[in-house]
Structures are given as structure tokens and as C-alpha cells.
Amino acid sequence: MRIYECIVVEGKSDTAAVRNAVEADTIETNGSAVSEEALRRIELARERRGVIILTDPDVPGERIRRIVSRRVPGCKHAFLTKGKAYGSPGQSLGVEHASAETIREALRHVRSEKEHPEVTAAVTRQDLLELGLFAGSGSRDKRARLGEILNIGYANGKQFLKRLEMFQISQAEFAAAYEQLLEEEEKA
């Protein structure tokens, strides 16, 4: 599998894992203190080839994603779930521990960020509250599973709503994902 866009990752181990999974060029941020030089390279890559952000599904990874996304609007995003980003027992969480197939799967489900959304998101904060996704018992797990189904990754309630808006998830797409979640819960 060849990826045309440059893939933004956190470090050298992530680059090795990505190159083990696909044929692609990467840009390393070298951790959550994203340098001005790295941001300039990402801007250039975005202008010339496009950029896919693939960071660890943890707080530092999300911080990097936000920094890059704010500075370089219009990026694409690939997400790994926490469950698929762990290596052997005792290893930390990260892209470097994900299997090649997990990385390929994340890259097959890339989401495009909309710089100037044409319409506001059909899903509202009130919708999330009514469905028990913003707060309360089980809301975190439900958001995590919906993030997997929709390929937008895990986020807290406020960030989940922002991602629904940023990726312009339609009411119909959200409803279908929520229905799938309910069916899975019934089978469990």
C-alpha cells in the first residue's frame, strides 16, 4: 500500500512502524514539544502533497494533533484505538506498538478536516447529553466505541462534539453508528 501524503508521527519508532506497514514518507514531531521547524515542514508538505496526522491515542498524541491541526488547517487524520496501539504486556501505548495491519486499517479510514465547514454539524451538544454520551455512567466507553465506528478516535465529550463538527459527521451517519453501538450492547 502506497500513501502519497506525508504522515505526521511522533518519533523514529513510529516512522519505522509506519514504513513496516505501508510505503510512505513521514515527518517526525519528536514529541509533544512540536518545533517551529517541524511545523514549517508540515506546512510545506500540506501545500505540496497533503498531510495525514497519525499520533498515539493518548494525551500527548492528542496535544500534537491539536497543535499541528491549528497551525496547518486542512490536514487529514488517521486514528488508532487504545486497544490496538498496545504492544506486548508491559509496553507503552503508541503507533510503534500497533501491528502493520492496524496501521493500514487506520490509513484506509482517514478523515478529512474541513477548513471551512459548509454547514454546522447536525449533531448537537444536547443530542449527546440526551444519548448519555456527554457525561454519566458509561459515556466514556460509548464515546470510545463511537469514535472507533466513525473513525474519529476517542475524545472527551467536548472534543467529541468538535470532531463531529470538524469531520462533518452527518446526523444520518451518526445515527447509523449509534444504532450499531446499541446492537453491539444488546449482543454483549
CSV table of C-alpha atoms in Angstrom, one decimal:
chain,number,residue,atom,x,y,z
A,1,MET,CA,0.0,0.0,0.0
A,2,ARG,CA,1.5,3.4,-1.1
A,3,ILE,CA,0.4,6.6,0.7
A,4,TYR,CA,1.0,9.8,-1.3
A,5,GLU,CA,0.5,12.2,1.6
A,6,CYS,CA,3.2,12.7,4.2
A,7,ILE,CA,2.3,11.1,7.5
A,8,VAL,CA,3.0,13.1,10.7
A,9,VAL,CA,4.2,10.9,13.5
A,10,GLU,CA,5.8,11.5,16.9
A,11,GLY,CA,9.2,9.8,16.6
A,12,LYS,CA,11.6,7.4,14.9
A,13,SER,CA,9.9,4.3,16.2
A,14,ASP,CA,6.6,5.4,14.8
A,15,THR,CA,8.3,6.1,11.4
A,16,ALA,CA,9.7,2.5,11.5
A,17,ALA,CA,6.2,1.0,12.3
A,18,VAL,CA,4.6,3.1,9.5
A,19,ARG,CA,7.2,2.1,7.0
A,20,ASN,CA,6.8,-1.5,8.0
A,21,ALA,CA,3.1,-1.2,7.2
A,22,VAL,CA,3.0,1.0,4.1
A,23,GLU,CA,5.2,2.8,1.6
A,24,ALA,CA,5.1,6.4,2.8
A,25,ASP,CA,7.2,9.4,3.8
A,26,THR,CA,6.9,10.6,7.4
A,27,ILE,CA,7.6,13.8,9.3
A,28,GLU,CA,8.5,13.4,12.9
A,29,THR,CA,7.5,15.9,15.6
A,30,ASN,CA,10.0,14.5,18.1
A,31,GLY,CA,7.5,14.5,20.9
A,32,SER,CA,4.8,16.9,22.1
A,33,ALA,CA,7.1,20.0,22.0
A,34,VAL,CA,6.5,20.4,18.3
A,35,SER,CA,9.3,22.6,16.9
A,36,GLU,CA,8.8,25.6,14.6
A,37,GLU,CA,11.0,23.7,12.1
A,38,ALA,CA,8.7,20.6,12.1
A,39,LEU,CA,5.7,22.8,11.7
A,40,ARG,CA,7.2,24.5,8.7
A,41,ARG,CA,8.0,21.1,7.1
A,42,ILE,CA,4.4,20.0,7.8
A,43,GLU,CA,3.1,23.3,6.2
A,44,LEU,CA,5.2,22.7,3.1
A,45,ALA,CA,4.1,19.0,2.9
A,46,ARG,CA,0.4,20.1,3.2
A,47,GLU,CA,0.8,22.5,0.3
A,48,ARG,CA,2.6,20.1,-2.0
A,49,ARG,CA,1.3,16.6,-1.1
A,50,GLY,CA,-1.1,16.7,1.7
A,51,VAL,CA,-0.7,15.5,5.3
A,52,ILE,CA,-2.1,12.7,7.4
A,53,ILE,CA,-1.7,13.0,11.2
A,54,LEU,CA,-1.2,9.7,12.9
A,55,THR,CA,-0.3,10.1,16.6
A,56,ASP,CA,-0.6,7.9,19.7
A,57,PRO,CA,-4.1,7.7,21.2
A,58,ASP,CA,-3.0,9.4,24.4
A,59,VAL,CA,-2.9,12.9,25.9
A,60,PRO,CA,0.5,13.9,24.3
A,61,GLY,CA,-0.6,12.4,21.0
A,62,GLU,CA,-3.8,14.4,21.0
A,63,ARG,CA,-1.9,17.5,22.0
A,64,ILE,CA,0.4,17.1,19.0
A,65,ARG,CA,-2.7,16.5,16.8
A,66,ARG,CA,-4.2,19.8,18.0
A,67,ILE,CA,-1.0,21.8,17.6
A,68,VAL,CA,-0.5,20.6,14.0
A,69,SER,CA,-4.1,20.9,13.1
A,70,ARG,CA,-4.4,24.5,14.4
A,71,ARG,CA,-1.2,25.6,12.6
A,72,VAL,CA,-1.8,23.6,9.4
A,73,PRO,CA,-5.5,23.6,8.7
A,74,GLY,CA,-7.0,21.1,6.3
A,75,CYS,CA,-5.0,18.1,7.4
A,76,LYS,CA,-6.3,14.5,7.2
A,77,HIS,CA,-6.5,12.4,10.3
A,78,ALA,CA,-5.9,8.7,11.0
A,79,PHE,CA,-6.8,7.3,14.4
A,80,LEU,CA,-5.7,4.2,16.3
A,81,THR,CA,-7.7,2.9,19.2
A,82,LYS,CA,-6.0,2.4,22.5
A,83,GLY,CA,-6.8,-1.3,22.4
A,84,LYS,CA,-4.9,-1.7,19.1
A,85,ALA,CA,-2.0,0.5,20.0
A,86,TYR,CA,-0.6,-1.6,22.8
A,87,GLY,CA,2.3,-3.9,22.2
A,88,SER,CA,3.3,-6.8,24.4
A,89,PRO,CA,2.4,-6.8,28.1
A,90,GLY,CA,4.4,-4.1,29.8
A,91,GLN,CA,5.0,-2.0,26.7
A,92,SER,CA,3.6,1.5,26.5
A,93,LEU,CA,0.8,2.8,24.2
A,94,GLY,CA,1.7,4.0,20.8
A,95,VAL,CA,1.9,3.8,17.0
A,96,GLU,CA,5.2,2.0,17.3
A,97,HIS,CA,3.4,-0.9,19.0
A,98,ALA,CA,0.5,-1.2,16.6
A,99,SER,CA,0.5,-4.1,14.1
A,100,ALA,CA,1.2,-3.3,10.4
A,101,GLU,CA,-2.5,-4.3,9.6
A,102,THR,CA,-3.8,-2.0,12.3
A,103,ILE,CA,-1.8,0.9,10.8
A,104,ARG,CA,-3.0,0.1,7.3
A,105,GLU,CA,-6.6,-0.1,8.6
A,106,ALA,CA,-6.3,3.4,10.2
A,107,LEU,CA,-4.9,4.8,7.0
A,108,ARG,CA,-7.7,3.2,5.0
A,109,HIS,CA,-10.2,5.2,7.1
A,110,VAL,CA,-8.6,8.6,7.0
A,111,ARG,CA,-10.9,11.5,7.8
A,112,SER,CA,-10.6,14.9,6.1
A,113,GLU,CA,-10.7,18.0,8.2
A,114,LYS,CA,-12.9,20.7,6.8
A,115,GLU,CA,-11.2,24.2,6.9
A,116,HIS,CA,-14.5,26.0,6.3
A,117,PRO,CA,-17.5,23.8,7.1
A,118,GLU,CA,-20.3,24.4,4.7
A,119,VAL,CA,-22.9,23.6,7.3
A,120,THR,CA,-22.9,23.3,11.0
A,121,ALA,CA,-22.9,19.8,12.4
A,122,ALA,CA,-26.3,18.1,12.6
A,123,VAL,CA,-25.3,16.6,16.0
A,124,THR,CA,-25.6,19.0,18.9
A,125,ARG,CA,-24.4,19.0,22.4
A,126,GLN,CA,-28.0,18.4,23.5
A,127,ASP,CA,-28.1,15.3,21.3
A,128,LEU,CA,-25.0,13.9,23.1
A,129,LEU,CA,-26.4,14.8,26.5
A,130,GLU,CA,-29.8,13.0,25.7
A,131,LEU,CA,-28.0,9.9,24.5
A,132,GLY,CA,-25.8,9.7,27.6
A,133,LEU,CA,-22.6,10.5,25.6
A,134,PHE,CA,-21.5,13.7,27.2
A,135,ALA,CA,-21.5,12.7,30.9
A,136,GLY,CA,-22.6,10.0,33.2
A,137,SER,CA,-22.1,6.3,33.6
A,138,GLY,CA,-20.7,4.6,30.6
A,139,SER,CA,-20.4,7.7,28.5
A,140,ARG,CA,-16.7,7.4,28.1
A,141,ASP,CA,-16.9,3.8,26.8
A,142,LYS,CA,-19.7,4.8,24.4
A,143,ARG,CA,-17.8,7.7,23.0
A,144,ALA,CA,-14.7,5.5,22.6
A,145,ARG,CA,-16.7,2.9,20.7
A,146,LEU,CA,-18.5,5.5,18.6
A,147,GLY,CA,-15.1,7.1,17.8
A,148,GLU,CA,-14.0,3.7,16.5
A,149,ILE,CA,-17.1,3.2,14.4
A,150,LEU,CA,-16.9,6.7,12.9
A,151,ASN,CA,-13.1,6.6,12.6
A,152,ILE,CA,-12.6,9.8,14.5
A,153,GLY,CA,-10.8,8.4,17.6
A,154,TYR,CA,-11.6,8.7,21.3
A,155,ALA,CA,-12.3,12.1,22.8
A,156,ASN,CA,-13.9,13.6,25.8
A,157,GLY,CA,-17.4,15.0,25.4
A,158,LYS,CA,-16.4,18.5,24.3
A,159,GLN,CA,-13.7,17.3,21.9
A,160,PHE,CA,-16.0,14.5,20.6
A,161,LEU,CA,-18.5,17.2,19.5
A,162,LYS,CA,-15.7,19.3,17.9
A,163,ARG,CA,-14.6,16.2,15.9
A,164,LEU,CA,-18.2,15.6,14.8
A,165,GLU,CA,-18.2,19.2,13.5
A,166,MET,CA,-14.7,19.2,12.1
A,167,PHE,CA,-15.2,16.0,10.1
A,168,GLN,CA,-18.8,17.0,9.2
A,169,ILE,CA,-20.4,13.8,10.5
A,170,SER,CA,-24.0,13.9,9.3
A,171,GLN,CA,-27.0,13.2,11.5
A,172,ALA,CA,-27.6,10.0,9.4
A,173,GLU,CA,-24.0,8.8,9.7
A,174,PHE,CA,-24.1,9.5,13.5
A,175,ALA,CA,-27.5,7.7,13.9
A,176,ALA,CA,-26.2,4.7,12.0
A,177,ALA,CA,-23.1,4.5,14.2
A,178,TYR,CA,-25.2,4.9,17.3
A,179,GLU,CA,-27.6,2.1,16.2
A,180,GLN,CA,-24.6,-0.2,15.6
A,181,LEU,CA,-23.4,0.7,19.2
A,182,LEU,CA,-26.8,-0.3,20.6
A,183,GLU,CA,-26.9,-3.5,18.6
A,184,GLU,CA,-23.4,-4.4,20.0
A,185,GLU,CA,-24.5,-3.7,23.5
A,186,GLU,CA,-27.6,-5.9,23.1
A,187,LYS,CA,-25.4,-8.8,21.9
A,188,ALA,CA,-22.9,-8.4,24.8
